[in-house]
PDB file of C-alpha atoms and ligand atoms in Angstrom:
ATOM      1  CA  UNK Z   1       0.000   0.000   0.000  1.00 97.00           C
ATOM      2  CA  UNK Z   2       1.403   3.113  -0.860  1.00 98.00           C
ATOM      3  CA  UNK Z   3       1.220   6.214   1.516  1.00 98.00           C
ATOM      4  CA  UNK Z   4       1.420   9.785   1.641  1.00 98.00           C
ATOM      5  CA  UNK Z   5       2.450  11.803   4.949  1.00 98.00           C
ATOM      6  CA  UNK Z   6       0.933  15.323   4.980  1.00 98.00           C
ATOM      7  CA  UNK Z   7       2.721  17.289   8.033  1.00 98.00           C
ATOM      8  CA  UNK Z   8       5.673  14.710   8.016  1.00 98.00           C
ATOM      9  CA  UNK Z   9       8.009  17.474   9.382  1.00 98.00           C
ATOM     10  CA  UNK Z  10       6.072  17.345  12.238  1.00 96.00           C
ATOM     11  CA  UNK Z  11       5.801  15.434  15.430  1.00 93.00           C
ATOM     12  CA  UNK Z  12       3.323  13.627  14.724  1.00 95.00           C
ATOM     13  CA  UNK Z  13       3.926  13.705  10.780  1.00 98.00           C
ATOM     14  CA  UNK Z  14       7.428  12.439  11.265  1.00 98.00           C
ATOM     15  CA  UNK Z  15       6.545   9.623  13.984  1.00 97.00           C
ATOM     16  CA  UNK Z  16       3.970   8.254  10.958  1.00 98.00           C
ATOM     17  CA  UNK Z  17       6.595   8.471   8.572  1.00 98.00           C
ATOM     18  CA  UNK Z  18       8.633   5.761  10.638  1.00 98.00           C
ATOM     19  CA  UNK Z  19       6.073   4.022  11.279  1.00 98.00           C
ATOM     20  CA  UNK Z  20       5.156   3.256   7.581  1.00 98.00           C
ATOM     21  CA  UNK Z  21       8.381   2.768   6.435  1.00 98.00           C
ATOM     22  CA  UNK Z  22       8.707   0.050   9.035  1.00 98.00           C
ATOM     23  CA  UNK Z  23       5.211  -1.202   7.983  1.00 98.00           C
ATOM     24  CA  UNK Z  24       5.723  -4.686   5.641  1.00 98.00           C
ATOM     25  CA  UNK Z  25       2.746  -3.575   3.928  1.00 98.00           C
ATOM     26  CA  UNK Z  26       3.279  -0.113   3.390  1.00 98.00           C
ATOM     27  CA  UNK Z  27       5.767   2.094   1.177  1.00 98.00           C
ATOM     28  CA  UNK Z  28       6.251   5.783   2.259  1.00 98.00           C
ATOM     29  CA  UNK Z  29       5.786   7.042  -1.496  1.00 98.00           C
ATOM     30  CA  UNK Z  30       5.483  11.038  -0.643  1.00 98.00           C
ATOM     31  CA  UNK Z  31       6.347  13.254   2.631  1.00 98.00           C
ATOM     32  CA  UNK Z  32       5.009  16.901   1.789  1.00 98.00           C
ATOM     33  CA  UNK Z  33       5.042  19.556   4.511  1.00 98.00           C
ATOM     34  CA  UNK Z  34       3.831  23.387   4.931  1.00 98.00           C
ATOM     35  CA  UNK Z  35       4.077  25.064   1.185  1.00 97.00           C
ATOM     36  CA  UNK Z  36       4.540  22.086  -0.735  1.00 98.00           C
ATOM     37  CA  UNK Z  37       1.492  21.537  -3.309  1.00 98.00           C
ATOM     38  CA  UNK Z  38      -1.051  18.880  -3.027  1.00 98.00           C
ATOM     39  CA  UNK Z  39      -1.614  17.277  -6.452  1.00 98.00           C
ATOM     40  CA  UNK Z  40      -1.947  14.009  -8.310  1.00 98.00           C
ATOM     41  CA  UNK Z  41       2.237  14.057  -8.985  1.00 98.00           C
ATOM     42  CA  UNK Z  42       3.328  15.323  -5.997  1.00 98.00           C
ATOM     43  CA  UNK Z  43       1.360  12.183  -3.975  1.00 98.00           C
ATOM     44  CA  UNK Z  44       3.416  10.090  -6.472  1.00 98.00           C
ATOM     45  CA  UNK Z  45       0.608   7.320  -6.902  1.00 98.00           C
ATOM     46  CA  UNK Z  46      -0.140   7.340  -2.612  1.00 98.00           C
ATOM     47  CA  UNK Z  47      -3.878   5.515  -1.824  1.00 98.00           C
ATOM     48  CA  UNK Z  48      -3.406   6.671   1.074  1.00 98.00           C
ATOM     49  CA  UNK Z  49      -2.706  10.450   2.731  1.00 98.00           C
ATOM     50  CA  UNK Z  50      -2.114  10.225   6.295  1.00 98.00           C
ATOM     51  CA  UNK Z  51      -2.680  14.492   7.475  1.00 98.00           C
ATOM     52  CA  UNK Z  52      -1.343  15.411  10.624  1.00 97.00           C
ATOM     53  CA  UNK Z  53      -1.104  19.097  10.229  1.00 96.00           C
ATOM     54  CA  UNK Z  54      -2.551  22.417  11.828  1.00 94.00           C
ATOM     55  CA  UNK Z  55      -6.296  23.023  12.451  1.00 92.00           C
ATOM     56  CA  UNK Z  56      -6.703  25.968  10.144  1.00 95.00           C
ATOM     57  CA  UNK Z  57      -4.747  23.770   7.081  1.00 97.00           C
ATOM     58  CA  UNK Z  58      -6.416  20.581   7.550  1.00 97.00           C
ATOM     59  CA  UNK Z  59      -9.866  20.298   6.031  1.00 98.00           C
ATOM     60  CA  UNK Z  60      -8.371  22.179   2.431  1.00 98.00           C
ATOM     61  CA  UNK Z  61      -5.755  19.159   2.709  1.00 98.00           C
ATOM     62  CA  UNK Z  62      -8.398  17.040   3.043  1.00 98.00           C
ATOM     63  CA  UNK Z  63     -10.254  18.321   0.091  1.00 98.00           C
ATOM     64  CA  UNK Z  64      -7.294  18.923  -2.122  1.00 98.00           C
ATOM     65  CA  UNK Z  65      -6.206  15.243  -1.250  1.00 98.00           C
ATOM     66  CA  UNK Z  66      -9.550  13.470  -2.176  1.00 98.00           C
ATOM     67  CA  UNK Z  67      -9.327  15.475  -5.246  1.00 98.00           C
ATOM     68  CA  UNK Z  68      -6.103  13.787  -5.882  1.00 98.00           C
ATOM     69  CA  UNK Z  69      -7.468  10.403  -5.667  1.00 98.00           C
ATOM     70  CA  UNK Z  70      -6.163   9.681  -2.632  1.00 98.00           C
ATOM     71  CA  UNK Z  71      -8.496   8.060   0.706  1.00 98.00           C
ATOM     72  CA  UNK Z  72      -7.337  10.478   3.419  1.00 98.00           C
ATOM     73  CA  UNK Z  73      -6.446   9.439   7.663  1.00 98.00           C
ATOM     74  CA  UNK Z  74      -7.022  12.546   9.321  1.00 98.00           C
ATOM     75  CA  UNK Z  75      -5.576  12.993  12.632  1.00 95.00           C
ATOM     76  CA  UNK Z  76      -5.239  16.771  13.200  1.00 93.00           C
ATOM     77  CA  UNK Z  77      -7.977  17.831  16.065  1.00 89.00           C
ATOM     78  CA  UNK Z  78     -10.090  21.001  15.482  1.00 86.00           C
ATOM     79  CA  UNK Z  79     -12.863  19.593  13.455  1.00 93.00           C
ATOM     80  CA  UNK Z  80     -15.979  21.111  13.641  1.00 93.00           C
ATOM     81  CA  UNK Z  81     -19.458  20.178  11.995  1.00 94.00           C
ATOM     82  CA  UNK Z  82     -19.291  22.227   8.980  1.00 97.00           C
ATOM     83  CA  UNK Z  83     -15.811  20.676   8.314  1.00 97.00           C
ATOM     84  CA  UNK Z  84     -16.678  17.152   8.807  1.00 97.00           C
ATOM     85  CA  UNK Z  85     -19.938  18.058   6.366  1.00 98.00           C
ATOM     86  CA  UNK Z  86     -17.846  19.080   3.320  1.00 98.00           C
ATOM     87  CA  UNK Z  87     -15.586  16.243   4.089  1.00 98.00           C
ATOM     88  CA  UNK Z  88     -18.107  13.906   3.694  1.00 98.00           C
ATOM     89  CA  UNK Z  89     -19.728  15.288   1.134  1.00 98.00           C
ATOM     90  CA  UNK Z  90     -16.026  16.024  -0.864  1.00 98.00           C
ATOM     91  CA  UNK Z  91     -15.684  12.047  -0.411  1.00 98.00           C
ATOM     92  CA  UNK Z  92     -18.551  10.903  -1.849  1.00 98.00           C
ATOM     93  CA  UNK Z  93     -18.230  13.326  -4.801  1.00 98.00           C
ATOM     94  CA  UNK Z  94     -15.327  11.588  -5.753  1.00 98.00           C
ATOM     95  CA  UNK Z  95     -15.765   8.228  -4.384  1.00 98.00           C
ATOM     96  CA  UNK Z  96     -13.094   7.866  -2.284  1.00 98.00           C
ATOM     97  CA  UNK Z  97     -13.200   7.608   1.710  1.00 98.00           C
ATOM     98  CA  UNK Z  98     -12.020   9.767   4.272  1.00 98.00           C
ATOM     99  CA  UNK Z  99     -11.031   9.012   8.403  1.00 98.00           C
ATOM    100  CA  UNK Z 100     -11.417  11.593  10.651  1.00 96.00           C
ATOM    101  CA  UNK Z 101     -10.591  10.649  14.459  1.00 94.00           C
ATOM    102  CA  UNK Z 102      -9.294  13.229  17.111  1.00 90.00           C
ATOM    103  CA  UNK Z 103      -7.645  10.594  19.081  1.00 93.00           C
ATOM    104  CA  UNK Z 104      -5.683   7.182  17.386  1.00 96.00           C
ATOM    105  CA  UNK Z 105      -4.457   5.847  20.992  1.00 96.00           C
ATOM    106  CA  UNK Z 106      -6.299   2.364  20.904  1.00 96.00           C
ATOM    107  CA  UNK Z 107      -6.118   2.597  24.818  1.00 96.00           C
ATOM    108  CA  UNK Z 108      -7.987   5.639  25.257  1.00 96.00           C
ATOM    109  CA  UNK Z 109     -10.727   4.964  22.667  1.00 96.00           C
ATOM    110  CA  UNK Z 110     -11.112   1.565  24.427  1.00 96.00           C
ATOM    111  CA  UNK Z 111     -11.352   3.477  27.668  1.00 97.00           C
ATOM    112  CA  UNK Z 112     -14.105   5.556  26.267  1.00 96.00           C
ATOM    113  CA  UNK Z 113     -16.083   2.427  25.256  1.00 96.00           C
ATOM    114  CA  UNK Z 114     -15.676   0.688  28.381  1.00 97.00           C
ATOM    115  CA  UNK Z 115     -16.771   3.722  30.473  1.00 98.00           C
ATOM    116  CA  UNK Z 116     -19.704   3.998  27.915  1.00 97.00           C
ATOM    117  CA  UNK Z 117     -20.763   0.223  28.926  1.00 97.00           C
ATOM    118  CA  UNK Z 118     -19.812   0.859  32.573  1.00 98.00           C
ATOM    119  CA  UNK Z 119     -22.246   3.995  33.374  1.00 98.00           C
ATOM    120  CA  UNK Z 120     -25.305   3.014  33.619  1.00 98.00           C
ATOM    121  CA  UNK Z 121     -24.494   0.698  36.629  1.00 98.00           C
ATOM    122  CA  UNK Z 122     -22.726   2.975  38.883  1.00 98.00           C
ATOM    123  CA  UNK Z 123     -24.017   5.673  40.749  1.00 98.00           C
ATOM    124  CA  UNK Z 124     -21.326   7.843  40.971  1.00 98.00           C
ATOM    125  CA  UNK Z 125     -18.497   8.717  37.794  1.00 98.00           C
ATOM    126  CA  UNK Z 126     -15.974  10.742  37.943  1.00 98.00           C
ATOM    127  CA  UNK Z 127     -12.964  11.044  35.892  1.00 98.00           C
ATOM    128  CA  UNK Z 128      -8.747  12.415  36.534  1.00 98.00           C
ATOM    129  CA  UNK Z 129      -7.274  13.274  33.009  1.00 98.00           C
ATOM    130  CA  UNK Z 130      -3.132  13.756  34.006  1.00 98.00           C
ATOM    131  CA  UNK Z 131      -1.150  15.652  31.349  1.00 95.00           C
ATOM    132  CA  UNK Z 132       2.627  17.376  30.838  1.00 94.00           C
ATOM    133  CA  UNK Z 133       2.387  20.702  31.619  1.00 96.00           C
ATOM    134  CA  UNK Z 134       3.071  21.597  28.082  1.00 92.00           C
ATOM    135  CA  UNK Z 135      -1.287  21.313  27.730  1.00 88.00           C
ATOM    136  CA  UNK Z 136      -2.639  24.382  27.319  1.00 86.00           C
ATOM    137  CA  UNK Z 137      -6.525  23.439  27.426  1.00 87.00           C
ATOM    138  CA  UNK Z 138      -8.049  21.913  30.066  1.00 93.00           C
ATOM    139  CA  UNK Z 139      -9.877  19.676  30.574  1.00 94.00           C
ATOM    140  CA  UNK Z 140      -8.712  17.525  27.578  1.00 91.00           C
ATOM    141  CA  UNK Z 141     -10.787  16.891  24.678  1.00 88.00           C
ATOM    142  CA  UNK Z 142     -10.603  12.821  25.290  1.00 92.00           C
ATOM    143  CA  UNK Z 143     -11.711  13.820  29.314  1.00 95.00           C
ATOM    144  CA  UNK Z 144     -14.245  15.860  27.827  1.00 94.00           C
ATOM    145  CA  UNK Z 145     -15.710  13.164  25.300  1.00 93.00           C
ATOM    146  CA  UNK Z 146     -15.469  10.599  27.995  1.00 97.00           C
ATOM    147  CA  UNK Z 147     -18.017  13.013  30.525  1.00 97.00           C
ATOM    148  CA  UNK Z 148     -20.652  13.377  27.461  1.00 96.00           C
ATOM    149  CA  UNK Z 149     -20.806   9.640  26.436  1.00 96.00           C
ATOM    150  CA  UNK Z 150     -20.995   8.833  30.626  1.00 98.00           C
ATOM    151  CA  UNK Z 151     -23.582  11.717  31.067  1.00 98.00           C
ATOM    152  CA  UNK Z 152     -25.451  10.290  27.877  1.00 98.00           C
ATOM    153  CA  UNK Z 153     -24.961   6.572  28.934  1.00 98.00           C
ATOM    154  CA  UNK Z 154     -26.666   7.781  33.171  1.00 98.00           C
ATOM    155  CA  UNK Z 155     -29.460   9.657  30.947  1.00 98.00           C
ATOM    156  CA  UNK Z 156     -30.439   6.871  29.434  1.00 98.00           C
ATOM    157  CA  UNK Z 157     -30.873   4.537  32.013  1.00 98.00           C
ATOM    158  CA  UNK Z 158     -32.309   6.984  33.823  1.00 97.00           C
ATOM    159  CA  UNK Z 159     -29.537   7.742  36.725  1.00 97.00           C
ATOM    160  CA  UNK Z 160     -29.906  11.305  38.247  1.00 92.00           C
ATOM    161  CA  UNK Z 161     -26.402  13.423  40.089  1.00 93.00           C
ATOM    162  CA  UNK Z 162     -24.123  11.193  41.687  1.00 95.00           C
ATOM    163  CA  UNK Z 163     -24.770  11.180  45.193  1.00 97.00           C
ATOM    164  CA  UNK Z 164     -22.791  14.353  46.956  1.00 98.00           C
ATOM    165  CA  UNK Z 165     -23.051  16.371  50.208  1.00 98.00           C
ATOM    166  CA  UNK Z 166     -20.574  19.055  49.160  1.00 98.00           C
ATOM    167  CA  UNK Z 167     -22.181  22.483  50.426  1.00 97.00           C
ATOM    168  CA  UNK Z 168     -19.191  24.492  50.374  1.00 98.00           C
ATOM    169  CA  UNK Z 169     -16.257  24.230  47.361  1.00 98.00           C
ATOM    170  CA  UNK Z 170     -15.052  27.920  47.744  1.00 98.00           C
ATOM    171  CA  UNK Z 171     -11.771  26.875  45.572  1.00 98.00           C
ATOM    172  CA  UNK Z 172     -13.256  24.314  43.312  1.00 97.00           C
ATOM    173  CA  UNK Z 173     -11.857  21.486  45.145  1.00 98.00           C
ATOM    174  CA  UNK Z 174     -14.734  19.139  43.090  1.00 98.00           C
ATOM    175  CA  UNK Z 175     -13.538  19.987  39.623  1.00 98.00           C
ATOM    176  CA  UNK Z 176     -14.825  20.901  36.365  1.00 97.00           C
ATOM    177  CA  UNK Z 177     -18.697  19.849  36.247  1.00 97.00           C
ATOM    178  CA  UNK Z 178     -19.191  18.412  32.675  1.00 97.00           C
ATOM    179  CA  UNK Z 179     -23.051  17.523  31.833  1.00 97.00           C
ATOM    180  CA  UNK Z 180     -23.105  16.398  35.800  1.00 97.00           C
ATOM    181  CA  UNK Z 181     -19.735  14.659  35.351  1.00 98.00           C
ATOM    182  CA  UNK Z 182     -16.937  15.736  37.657  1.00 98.00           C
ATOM    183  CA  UNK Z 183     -14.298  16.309  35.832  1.00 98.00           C
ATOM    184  CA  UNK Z 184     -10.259  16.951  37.667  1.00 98.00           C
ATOM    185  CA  UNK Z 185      -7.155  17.863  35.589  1.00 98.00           C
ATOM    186  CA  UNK Z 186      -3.553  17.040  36.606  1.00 98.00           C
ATOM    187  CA  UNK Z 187      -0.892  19.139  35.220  1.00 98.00           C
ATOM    188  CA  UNK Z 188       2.299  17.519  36.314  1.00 98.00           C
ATOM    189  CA  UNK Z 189       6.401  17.121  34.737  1.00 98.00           C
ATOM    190  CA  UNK Z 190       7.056  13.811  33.717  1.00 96.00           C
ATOM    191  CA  UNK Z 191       3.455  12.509  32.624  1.00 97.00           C
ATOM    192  CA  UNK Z 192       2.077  12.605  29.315  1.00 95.00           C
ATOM    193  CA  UNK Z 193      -1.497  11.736  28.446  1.00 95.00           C
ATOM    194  CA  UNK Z 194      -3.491   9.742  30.977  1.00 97.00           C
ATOM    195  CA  UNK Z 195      -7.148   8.995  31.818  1.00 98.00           C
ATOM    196  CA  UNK Z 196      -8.831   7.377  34.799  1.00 98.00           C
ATOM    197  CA  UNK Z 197     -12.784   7.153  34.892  1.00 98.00           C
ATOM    198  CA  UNK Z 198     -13.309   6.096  38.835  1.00 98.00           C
ATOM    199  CA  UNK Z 199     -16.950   4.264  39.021  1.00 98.00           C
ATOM    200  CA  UNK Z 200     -18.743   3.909  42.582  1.00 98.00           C
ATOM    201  CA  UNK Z 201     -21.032   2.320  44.128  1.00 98.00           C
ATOM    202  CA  UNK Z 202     -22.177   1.034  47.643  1.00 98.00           C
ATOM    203  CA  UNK Z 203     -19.121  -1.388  48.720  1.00 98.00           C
ATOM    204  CA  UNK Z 204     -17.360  -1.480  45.393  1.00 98.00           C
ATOM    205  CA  UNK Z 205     -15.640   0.306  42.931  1.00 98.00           C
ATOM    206  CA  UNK Z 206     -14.669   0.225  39.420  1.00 98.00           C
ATOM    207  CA  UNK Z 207     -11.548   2.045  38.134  1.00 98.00           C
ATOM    208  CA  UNK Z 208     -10.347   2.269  34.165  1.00 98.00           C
ATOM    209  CA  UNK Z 209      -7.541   3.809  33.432  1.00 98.00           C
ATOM    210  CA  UNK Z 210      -4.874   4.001  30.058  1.00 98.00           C
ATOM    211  CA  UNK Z 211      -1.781   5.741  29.801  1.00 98.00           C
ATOM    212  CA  UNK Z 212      -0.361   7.018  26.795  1.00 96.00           C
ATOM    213  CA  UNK Z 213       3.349   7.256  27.145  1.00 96.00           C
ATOM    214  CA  UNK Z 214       4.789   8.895  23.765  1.00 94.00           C
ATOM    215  CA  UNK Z 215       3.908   9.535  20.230  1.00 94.00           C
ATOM    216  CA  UNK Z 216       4.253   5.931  19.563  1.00 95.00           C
ATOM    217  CA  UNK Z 217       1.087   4.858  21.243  1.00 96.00           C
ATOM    218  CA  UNK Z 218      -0.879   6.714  18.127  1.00 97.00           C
ATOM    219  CA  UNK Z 219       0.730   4.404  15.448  1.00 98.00           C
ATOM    220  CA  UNK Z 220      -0.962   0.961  15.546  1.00 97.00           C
ATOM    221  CA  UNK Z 221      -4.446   3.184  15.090  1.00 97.00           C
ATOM    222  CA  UNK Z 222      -3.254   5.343  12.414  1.00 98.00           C
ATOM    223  CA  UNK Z 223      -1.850   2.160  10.867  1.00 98.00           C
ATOM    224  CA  UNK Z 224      -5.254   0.506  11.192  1.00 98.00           C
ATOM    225  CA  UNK Z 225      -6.719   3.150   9.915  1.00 98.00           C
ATOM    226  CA  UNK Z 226      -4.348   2.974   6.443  1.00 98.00           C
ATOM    227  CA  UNK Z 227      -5.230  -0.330   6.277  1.00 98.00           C
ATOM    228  CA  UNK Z 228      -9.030  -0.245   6.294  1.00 98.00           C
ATOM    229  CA  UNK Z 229     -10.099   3.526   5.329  1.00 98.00           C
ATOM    230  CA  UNK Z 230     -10.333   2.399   1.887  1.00 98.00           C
ATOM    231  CA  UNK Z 231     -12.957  -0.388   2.591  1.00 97.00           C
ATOM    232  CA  UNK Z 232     -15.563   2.249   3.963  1.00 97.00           C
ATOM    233  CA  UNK Z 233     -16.913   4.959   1.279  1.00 96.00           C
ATOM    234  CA  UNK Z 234     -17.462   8.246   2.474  1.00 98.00           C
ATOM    235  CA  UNK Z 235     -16.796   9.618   5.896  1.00 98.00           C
ATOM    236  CA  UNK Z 236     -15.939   7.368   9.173  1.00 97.00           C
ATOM    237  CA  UNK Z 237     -15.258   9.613  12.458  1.00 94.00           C
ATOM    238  CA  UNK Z 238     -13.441   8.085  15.417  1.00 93.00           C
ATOM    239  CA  UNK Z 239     -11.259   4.995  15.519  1.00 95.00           C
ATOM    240  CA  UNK Z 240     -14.275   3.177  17.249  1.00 93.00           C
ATOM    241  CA  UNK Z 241     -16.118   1.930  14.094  1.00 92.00           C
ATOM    242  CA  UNK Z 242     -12.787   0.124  12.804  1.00 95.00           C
ATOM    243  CA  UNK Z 243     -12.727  -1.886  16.560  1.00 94.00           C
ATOM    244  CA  UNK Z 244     -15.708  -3.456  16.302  1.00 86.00           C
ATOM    245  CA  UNK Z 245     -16.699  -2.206  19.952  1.00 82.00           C
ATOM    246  CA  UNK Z 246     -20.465  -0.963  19.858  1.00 61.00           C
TER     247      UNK Z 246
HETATM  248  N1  NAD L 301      -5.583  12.211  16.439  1.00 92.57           N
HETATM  249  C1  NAD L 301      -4.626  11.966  17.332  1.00 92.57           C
HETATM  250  O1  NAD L 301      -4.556  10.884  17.944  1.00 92.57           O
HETATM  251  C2  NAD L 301      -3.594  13.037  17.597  1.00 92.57           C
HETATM  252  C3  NAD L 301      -2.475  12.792  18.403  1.00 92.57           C
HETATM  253  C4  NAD L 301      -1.529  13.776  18.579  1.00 92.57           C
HETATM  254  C5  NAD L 301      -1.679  15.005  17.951  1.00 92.57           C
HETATM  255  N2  NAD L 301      -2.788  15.230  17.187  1.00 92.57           N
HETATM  256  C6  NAD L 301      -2.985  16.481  16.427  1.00 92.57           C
HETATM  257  O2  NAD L 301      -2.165  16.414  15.252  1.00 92.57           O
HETATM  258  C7  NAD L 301      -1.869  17.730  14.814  1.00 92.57           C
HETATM  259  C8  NAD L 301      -0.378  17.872  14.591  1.00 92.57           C
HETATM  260  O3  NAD L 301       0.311  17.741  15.822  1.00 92.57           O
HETATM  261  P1  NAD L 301       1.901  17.832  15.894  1.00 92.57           P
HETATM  262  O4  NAD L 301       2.270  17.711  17.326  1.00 92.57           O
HETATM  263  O5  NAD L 301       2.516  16.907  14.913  1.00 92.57           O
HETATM  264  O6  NAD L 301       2.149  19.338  15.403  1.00 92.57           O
HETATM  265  P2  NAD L 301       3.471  19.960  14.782  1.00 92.57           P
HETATM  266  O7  NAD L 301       3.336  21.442  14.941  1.00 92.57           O
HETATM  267  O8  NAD L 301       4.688  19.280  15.310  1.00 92.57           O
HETATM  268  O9  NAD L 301       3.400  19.595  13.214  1.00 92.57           O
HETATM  269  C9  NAD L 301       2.531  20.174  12.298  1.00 92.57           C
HETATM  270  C10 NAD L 301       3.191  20.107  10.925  1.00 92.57           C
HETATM  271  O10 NAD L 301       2.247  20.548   9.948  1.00 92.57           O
HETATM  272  C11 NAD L 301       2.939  21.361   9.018  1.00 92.57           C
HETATM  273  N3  NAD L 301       1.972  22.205   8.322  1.00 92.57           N
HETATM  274  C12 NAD L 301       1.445  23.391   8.708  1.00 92.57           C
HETATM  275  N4  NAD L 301       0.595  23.853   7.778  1.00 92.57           N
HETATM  276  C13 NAD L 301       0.602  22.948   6.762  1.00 92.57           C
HETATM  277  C14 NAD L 301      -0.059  22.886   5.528  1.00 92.57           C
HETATM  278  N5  NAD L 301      -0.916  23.824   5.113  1.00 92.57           N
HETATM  279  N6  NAD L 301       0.165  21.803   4.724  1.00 92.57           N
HETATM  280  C15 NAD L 301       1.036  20.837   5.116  1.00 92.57           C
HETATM  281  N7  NAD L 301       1.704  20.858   6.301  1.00 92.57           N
HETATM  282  C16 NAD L 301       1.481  21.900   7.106  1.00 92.57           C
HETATM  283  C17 NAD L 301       3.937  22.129   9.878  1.00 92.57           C
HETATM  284  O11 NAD L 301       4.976  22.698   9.080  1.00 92.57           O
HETATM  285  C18 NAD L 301       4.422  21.029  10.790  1.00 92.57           C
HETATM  286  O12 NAD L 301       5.501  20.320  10.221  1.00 92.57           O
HETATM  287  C19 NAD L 301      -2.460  18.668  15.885  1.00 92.57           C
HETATM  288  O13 NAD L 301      -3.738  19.094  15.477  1.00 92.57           O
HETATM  289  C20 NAD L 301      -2.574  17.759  17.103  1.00 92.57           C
HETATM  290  O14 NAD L 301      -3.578  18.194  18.011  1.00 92.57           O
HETATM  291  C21 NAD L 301      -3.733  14.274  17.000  1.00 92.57           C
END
């Protein structure tokens, strides 16, 4: 299969560069960066454009690769509706497919399904996202996609707030309150990107927890996601629907 790195000066860019040129399967045919031109010759026969780039860059790569002929693994974050729309839409236009998912770590998207399954039997959720102090939002976007699907998952079944006496929080001691979800951000040298949802319930409790140590942990999803994007016309978001978890 023959692959296309969009970004592959940068961190991430570079990290799927090695990745695919240590991939059997997989020949790095074309590493284009900031100012370099997307077109049929410069992607040098690629199926597949792996774009890792900058937020405000990303869906005209996107376009401008599908035009190309190429099925496209998105990875840069910052998509918003109207994006994903003329993604979609730019996809089936041409018939080719396009992967959008904001996070590739297999652990944390497994997290997120577990959690999902988990919620509805536990009165009480709350989740710890740790980080380096690099991070300059908080909480993360994974913490903040794990709340929703938990708040969704208690709606559903019908679970009201966790049970909590707090009166008095003058310094915020209880976190960031996300759709009833209480959510608690670490900022802290030495970690990188870690998640722990902490389930309770009379006499028992239920704790998941991944840890994503370096750049490295993103590569077996973005590699899964080379392999299989071109099986599934149109749009896929999230690494989810290629696990086979819902
Ligand atoms: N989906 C995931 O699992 C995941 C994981 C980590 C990071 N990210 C996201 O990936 C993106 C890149 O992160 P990074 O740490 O590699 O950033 P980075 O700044 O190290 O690299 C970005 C690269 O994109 C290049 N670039 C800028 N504009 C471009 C353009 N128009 N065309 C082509 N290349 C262009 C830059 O020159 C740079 O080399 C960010 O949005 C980040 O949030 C996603």
């Amino acid at each position: 299969m023959k692959v296309a790195v969009i970004g592959a000066r940068g961190r991430m860019g570079a990290t799927v560069c090695e990745a695919v040129s240590k991939a059997e399967d997989m020949e790095l045919v074309a590493m284009l960066d900031a100012g370099d031109e997307i077109s049929v010759q410069s992607l040098a026969g690629a199926e597949v454009a792996v774009e890792f780039t900058l937020p405000s860059a990303s869906l005209a790569n996107t376009l401008a690769l599908l035009e190309a002929g190429a099925n496209v693994v998105v990875g840069t974050t910052g998509w918003d509706e109207f994006s994903l729309q003329a993604a979609a839409t730019k996809a089936k236009d041409v018939g080719k497919s396009v992967l959008i998912a904001p996070n590739f770590g297999l652990s944390a998207v497994l997290l997120m399904s577990f959690a999902r399954q988990a919620a509805r039997y536990f009165e009480s959720a709350e989740i710890i996202e740790f980080h380096h102090p690099h991070k300059v939002d908080a909480p993360s976007g994974t913490a903040l996609t794990t709340a929703r699907e938990i708040a969704a998952a208690r709606a559903a079944a019908g679970l009201g707030e966790g049970p909590d006496a707090t009166e008095s929080d003058p310094l915020g001691a209880r976190g960031a309150v996300v759709e009833g979800v209480h959510v608690h951000a670490i900022r802290a040298r030495g970690l990188n990107a870690h998640e722990e949802v902490i389930f309770g319930n009379p006499g028992e409790q239920l704790v998941i927890r991944q840890d994503s140590f370096d750049r490295t942990s993103f590569m077996p999803g973005v590699l899964l996601a080379v392999r299989n994007v071109g099986k599934r016309p149109g749009l896929t978001y999230g690494l989810g629907a290629l696990l086979d978890l819902d």
